[in-house]
XYZ file of N, CA and C in Angstrom:
330
model
N -87.010 -23.842 -72.681
C -87.400 -25.127 -73.232
C -87.247 -25.034 -74.746
N -86.655 -26.063 -75.334
C -86.479 -26.090 -76.792
C -86.880 -27.449 -77.336
N -87.171 -27.482 -78.631
C -87.461 -28.743 -79.305
C -86.151 -29.444 -79.643
N -86.201 -30.750 -79.724
C -85.032 -31.529 -80.123
C -84.744 -31.259 -81.600
N -83.483 -31.104 -81.901
C -83.079 -30.871 -83.288
C -81.926 -31.832 -83.591
N -82.177 -32.835 -84.449
C -81.171 -33.859 -84.760
C -81.037 -34.022 -86.269
N -79.924 -34.584 -86.682
C -79.685 -34.790 -88.107
C -80.563 -35.910 -88.667
N -80.700 -37.006 -87.931
C -81.474 -38.164 -88.412
C -82.519 -38.546 -87.354
N -83.699 -37.954 -87.387
C -84.692 -38.192 -86.330
C -85.232 -39.629 -86.288
N -85.199 -40.366 -87.377
C -85.754 -41.721 -87.401
C -84.667 -42.796 -87.404
N -83.444 -42.454 -87.097
C -82.361 -43.428 -87.124
C -82.137 -43.992 -85.720
N -82.055 -45.322 -85.647
C -81.831 -46.029 -84.388
C -80.748 -47.072 -84.604
N -80.115 -47.484 -83.526
C -79.098 -48.517 -83.577
C -79.758 -49.828 -83.173
N -79.792 -50.809 -84.074
C -80.400 -52.118 -83.808
C -79.308 -53.171 -83.954
N -78.995 -53.856 -82.843
C -77.935 -54.874 -82.828
C -76.635 -54.341 -83.410
N -76.294 -53.117 -83.061
C -75.046 -52.522 -83.521
C -75.075 -51.984 -84.936
N -76.230 -52.094 -85.620
C -76.349 -51.619 -86.998
C -77.290 -50.420 -87.019
N -76.867 -49.351 -87.688
C -77.692 -48.162 -87.804
C -78.857 -48.442 -88.754
N -80.067 -48.234 -88.280
C -81.275 -48.472 -89.075
C -82.135 -47.216 -89.071
N -82.728 -46.897 -90.195
C -83.680 -45.796 -90.275
C -85.075 -46.399 -90.284
N -85.882 -45.963 -89.366
C -87.245 -46.491 -89.237
C -88.203 -45.380 -89.656
N -89.032 -45.676 -90.637
C -90.002 -44.709 -91.129
C -91.383 -45.057 -90.580
N -92.144 -44.058 -90.106
C -93.500 -44.328 -89.636
C -94.394 -44.841 -90.773
N -95.243 -45.807 -90.453
C -96.193 -46.347 -91.418
C -97.498 -46.599 -90.668
N -98.239 -45.525 -90.394
C -99.421 -45.594 -89.533
C -100.690 -46.021 -90.254
N -100.691 -46.056 -91.541
C -101.941 -46.306 -92.257
C -102.749 -45.025 -92.300
N -104.090 -45.152 -92.200
C -104.962 -43.980 -92.236
C -104.928 -43.298 -90.866
N -104.546 -42.044 -90.836
C -104.501 -41.267 -89.590
C -105.828 -40.529 -89.461
N -106.646 -40.902 -88.487
C -107.949 -40.251 -88.297
C -107.850 -39.031 -87.387
N -106.832 -39.003 -86.537
C -106.616 -37.858 -85.662
C -105.123 -37.769 -85.376
N -104.481 -36.724 -85.825
C -103.032 -36.595 -85.658
C -102.630 -36.338 -84.208
N -103.567 -35.901 -83.395
C -103.256 -35.630 -81.991
C -102.586 -34.285 -81.813
N -102.242 -34.014 -80.575
C -101.598 -32.745 -80.246
C -100.092 -32.925 -80.290
N -99.402 -32.103 -81.055
C -97.944 -32.235 -81.077
C -97.354 -31.789 -79.735
N -96.478 -32.602 -79.188
C -95.817 -32.250 -77.932
C -94.480 -31.619 -78.312
N -94.411 -30.316 -78.156
C -93.203 -29.584 -78.507
C -93.012 -28.445 -77.513
N -91.958 -27.694 -77.701
C -91.638 -26.609 -76.769
C -92.756 -25.575 -76.689
N -93.364 -25.240 -77.814
C -94.427 -24.230 -77.823
C -95.634 -24.691 -76.997
N -95.903 -25.988 -77.020
C -97.038 -26.538 -76.283
C -96.735 -26.613 -74.779
N -95.513 -26.974 -74.420
C -95.151 -27.180 -73.027
C -94.669 -25.918 -72.309
N -94.258 -24.891 -73.038
C -93.691 -23.697 -72.411
C -94.641 -23.015 -71.430
N -95.945 -22.871 -71.729
C -96.834 -22.248 -70.744
C -96.880 -23.016 -69.416
N -96.779 -24.331 -69.478
C -96.758 -25.126 -68.244
C -95.474 -24.835 -67.470
N -94.364 -24.813 -68.167
C -93.074 -24.487 -67.543
C -93.116 -23.092 -66.919
N -93.710 -22.133 -67.631
C -93.822 -20.772 -67.112
C -94.659 -20.731 -65.840
N -95.723 -21.520 -65.795
C -96.582 -21.548 -64.609
C -95.827 -22.122 -63.409
N -95.044 -23.180 -63.627
C -94.226 -23.736 -62.545
C -93.256 -22.680 -62.006
N -92.641 -21.927 -62.905
C -91.699 -20.886 -62.503
C -92.404 -19.817 -61.684
N -93.598 -19.430 -62.110
C -94.365 -18.412 -61.389
C -94.763 -18.896 -60.001
N -95.192 -20.142 -59.901
C -95.593 -20.702 -58.606
C -94.379 -20.786 -57.678
N -93.243 -21.248 -58.200
C -92.024 -21.304 -57.394
C -91.649 -19.927 -56.865
N -91.759 -18.910 -57.712
C -91.426 -17.547 -57.296
C -92.383 -17.068 -56.205
N -93.661 -17.394 -56.342
C -94.641 -16.982 -55.336
C -94.407 -17.715 -54.018
N -94.119 -18.998 -54.094
C -93.872 -19.767 -52.876
C -92.647 -19.259 -52.125
N -91.685 -18.746 -52.848
C -90.473 -18.228 -52.213
C -90.773 -17.010 -51.344
N -91.903 -16.328 -51.592
C -92.257 -15.139 -50.805
C -93.130 -15.479 -49.602
N -93.588 -16.718 -49.494
C -94.499 -17.100 -48.419
C -93.732 -17.434 -47.145
N -94.387 -17.226 -46.036
C -93.769 -17.508 -44.747
C -93.782 -19.006 -44.463
N -92.709 -19.483 -43.890
C -92.609 -20.900 -43.542
C -93.210 -21.121 -42.160
N -93.586 -22.358 -41.823
C -94.084 -22.639 -40.473
C -93.066 -22.240 -39.392
N -91.786 -22.478 -39.656
C -90.759 -22.120 -38.678
C -90.704 -20.605 -38.488
N -90.853 -19.857 -39.587
C -90.851 -18.400 -39.487
C -92.048 -17.882 -38.707
N -93.204 -18.474 -38.936
C -94.406 -18.078 -38.206
C -94.256 -18.388 -36.718
N -93.697 -19.564 -36.407
C -93.504 -19.934 -35.004
C -92.530 -18.978 -34.324
N -91.493 -18.575 -35.028
C -90.529 -17.631 -34.460
C -91.209 -16.304 -34.116
N -92.127 -15.851 -34.983
C -92.857 -14.613 -34.698
C -93.741 -14.765 -33.461
N -94.422 -15.899 -33.360
C -95.277 -16.153 -32.191
C -94.430 -16.162 -30.932
N -93.295 -16.862 -30.971
C -92.417 -16.928 -29.809
C -91.925 -15.538 -29.413
N -91.580 -14.721 -30.408
C -91.087 -13.375 -30.123
C -92.185 -12.507 -29.516
N -93.405 -12.630 -29.987
C -94.512 -11.821 -29.465
C -94.948 -12.270 -28.083
N -94.907 -13.566 -27.832
C -95.411 -14.103 -26.571
C -94.493 -13.751 -25.416
N -93.205 -13.782 -25.630
C -92.271 -13.542 -24.544
C -92.183 -14.754 -23.631
N -91.209 -14.760 -22.774
C -90.992 -15.895 -21.872
C -92.117 -15.943 -20.851
N -92.741 -17.102 -20.710
C -93.781 -17.299 -19.708
C -95.140 -16.739 -20.076
N -95.299 -16.183 -21.263
C -96.570 -15.578 -21.649
C -97.358 -16.435 -22.628
N -97.005 -17.684 -22.775
C -97.724 -18.531 -23.722
C -98.784 -19.341 -23.002
N -99.934 -19.446 -23.605
C -101.031 -20.252 -23.085
C -101.612 -21.019 -24.253
N -101.833 -22.295 -24.056
C -102.415 -23.091 -25.132
C -103.913 -22.859 -25.194
N -104.495 -23.190 -26.313
C -105.948 -23.069 -26.475
C -106.644 -23.975 -25.466
N -106.122 -25.170 -25.224
C -106.729 -26.087 -24.263
C -106.699 -25.485 -22.861
N -105.585 -24.863 -22.486
C -105.495 -24.248 -21.162
C -106.523 -23.125 -21.026
N -106.676 -22.322 -22.060
C -107.688 -21.262 -22.025
C -109.091 -21.842 -21.944
N -109.361 -22.891 -22.715
C -110.662 -23.535 -22.700
C -110.962 -24.119 -21.323
N -109.969 -24.768 -20.725
C -110.154 -25.324 -19.370
C -110.453 -24.220 -18.364
N -109.771 -23.074 -18.508
C -109.985 -21.950 -17.594
C -111.398 -21.391 -17.739
N -111.861 -21.230 -18.965
C -113.219 -20.726 -19.214
C -114.253 -21.721 -18.695
N -114.028 -23.005 -18.942
C -114.973 -24.030 -18.479
C -115.061 -24.015 -16.948
N -113.924 -23.917 -16.266
C -113.917 -23.872 -14.801
C -114.646 -22.626 -14.300
N -114.431 -21.483 -14.957
C -115.099 -20.242 -14.562
C -116.615 -20.374 -14.717
N -117.043 -20.965 -15.857
C -118.477 -21.133 -16.096
C -119.102 -22.055 -15.047
N -118.405 -23.115 -14.705
C -118.928 -24.047 -13.699
C -119.022 -23.359 -12.344
N -117.993 -22.579 -11.974
C -117.994 -21.863 -10.700
C -119.114 -20.833 -10.675
N -119.293 -20.110 -11.791
C -120.349 -19.113 -11.879
C -121.727 -19.762 -11.724
N -121.936 -20.905 -12.421
C -123.224 -21.599 -12.330
C -123.476 -22.063 -10.904
N -122.430 -22.546 -10.239
C -122.571 -23.012 -8.857
C -122.969 -21.850 -7.942
N -122.296 -20.707 -8.076
C -122.611 -19.536 -7.251
C -123.995 -18.989 -7.574
N -124.346 -18.973 -8.854
C -125.669 -18.482 -9.245
C -126.748 -19.381 -8.664
N -126.503 -20.686 -8.650
C -127.463 -21.621 -8.065
C -127.647 -21.378 -6.582
N -126.569 -21.088 -5.872
C -126.645 -20.802 -4.432
C -127.445 -19.532 -4.189
N -127.189 -18.490 -5.000
C -127.917 -17.224 -4.842
C -129.400 -17.436 -5.104
N -129.738 -18.189 -6.149
C -131.130 -18.458 -6.479
C -131.812 -19.209 -5.335
N -131.116 -20.214 -4.807
C -131.683 -21.000 -3.703
C -131.849 -20.129 -2.456
N -130.886 -19.304 -2.168
C -130.938 -18.439 -1.001
C -132.103 -17.465 -1.099
N -132.311 -16.866 -2.285
C -133.414 -15.918 -2.464
C -134.758 -16.619 -2.327
N -134.859 -17.879 -2.795
C -136.139 -18.596 -2.756
C -136.512 -19.050 -1.348
N -135.569 -19.064 -0.433
C -135.939 -19.446 0.929
C -136.103 -18.215 1.844
N -136.150 -17.061 1.202
C -136.450 -15.843 1.945
C -135.245 -15.045 2.359
N -134.124 -15.409 1.899
C -132.924 -14.655 2.249
C -132.828 -13.383 1.432
N -131.976 -12.511 1.839
C -131.754 -11.290 1.070
C -130.256 -11.094 0.914
N -129.918 -10.351 -0.098
C -128.496 -10.110 -0.355
C -128.047 -8.808 0.207
């Protein structure tokens, strides 16, 4: 990043005629922050650093490819399928436990 360097910084073309316009601000109470290369370079450097870091990160497609490779054909199960399986097991277990409890309370033995 560099600052602009020109021969006539205040010269403009007005209706085809070259005019030099000089600033006439009156009393300047606060000059403000100069916007130049030295001020903006740290921001530019940070963008470059972030871009470099992002280039090393894994993409969603890359992560999915790893999952597919690890799972193998036919070895994938969704979280919902696992949840449904656990829920069905819990319901079956509760049903069997209820039968055992009822059987014991009526004098049966196991």
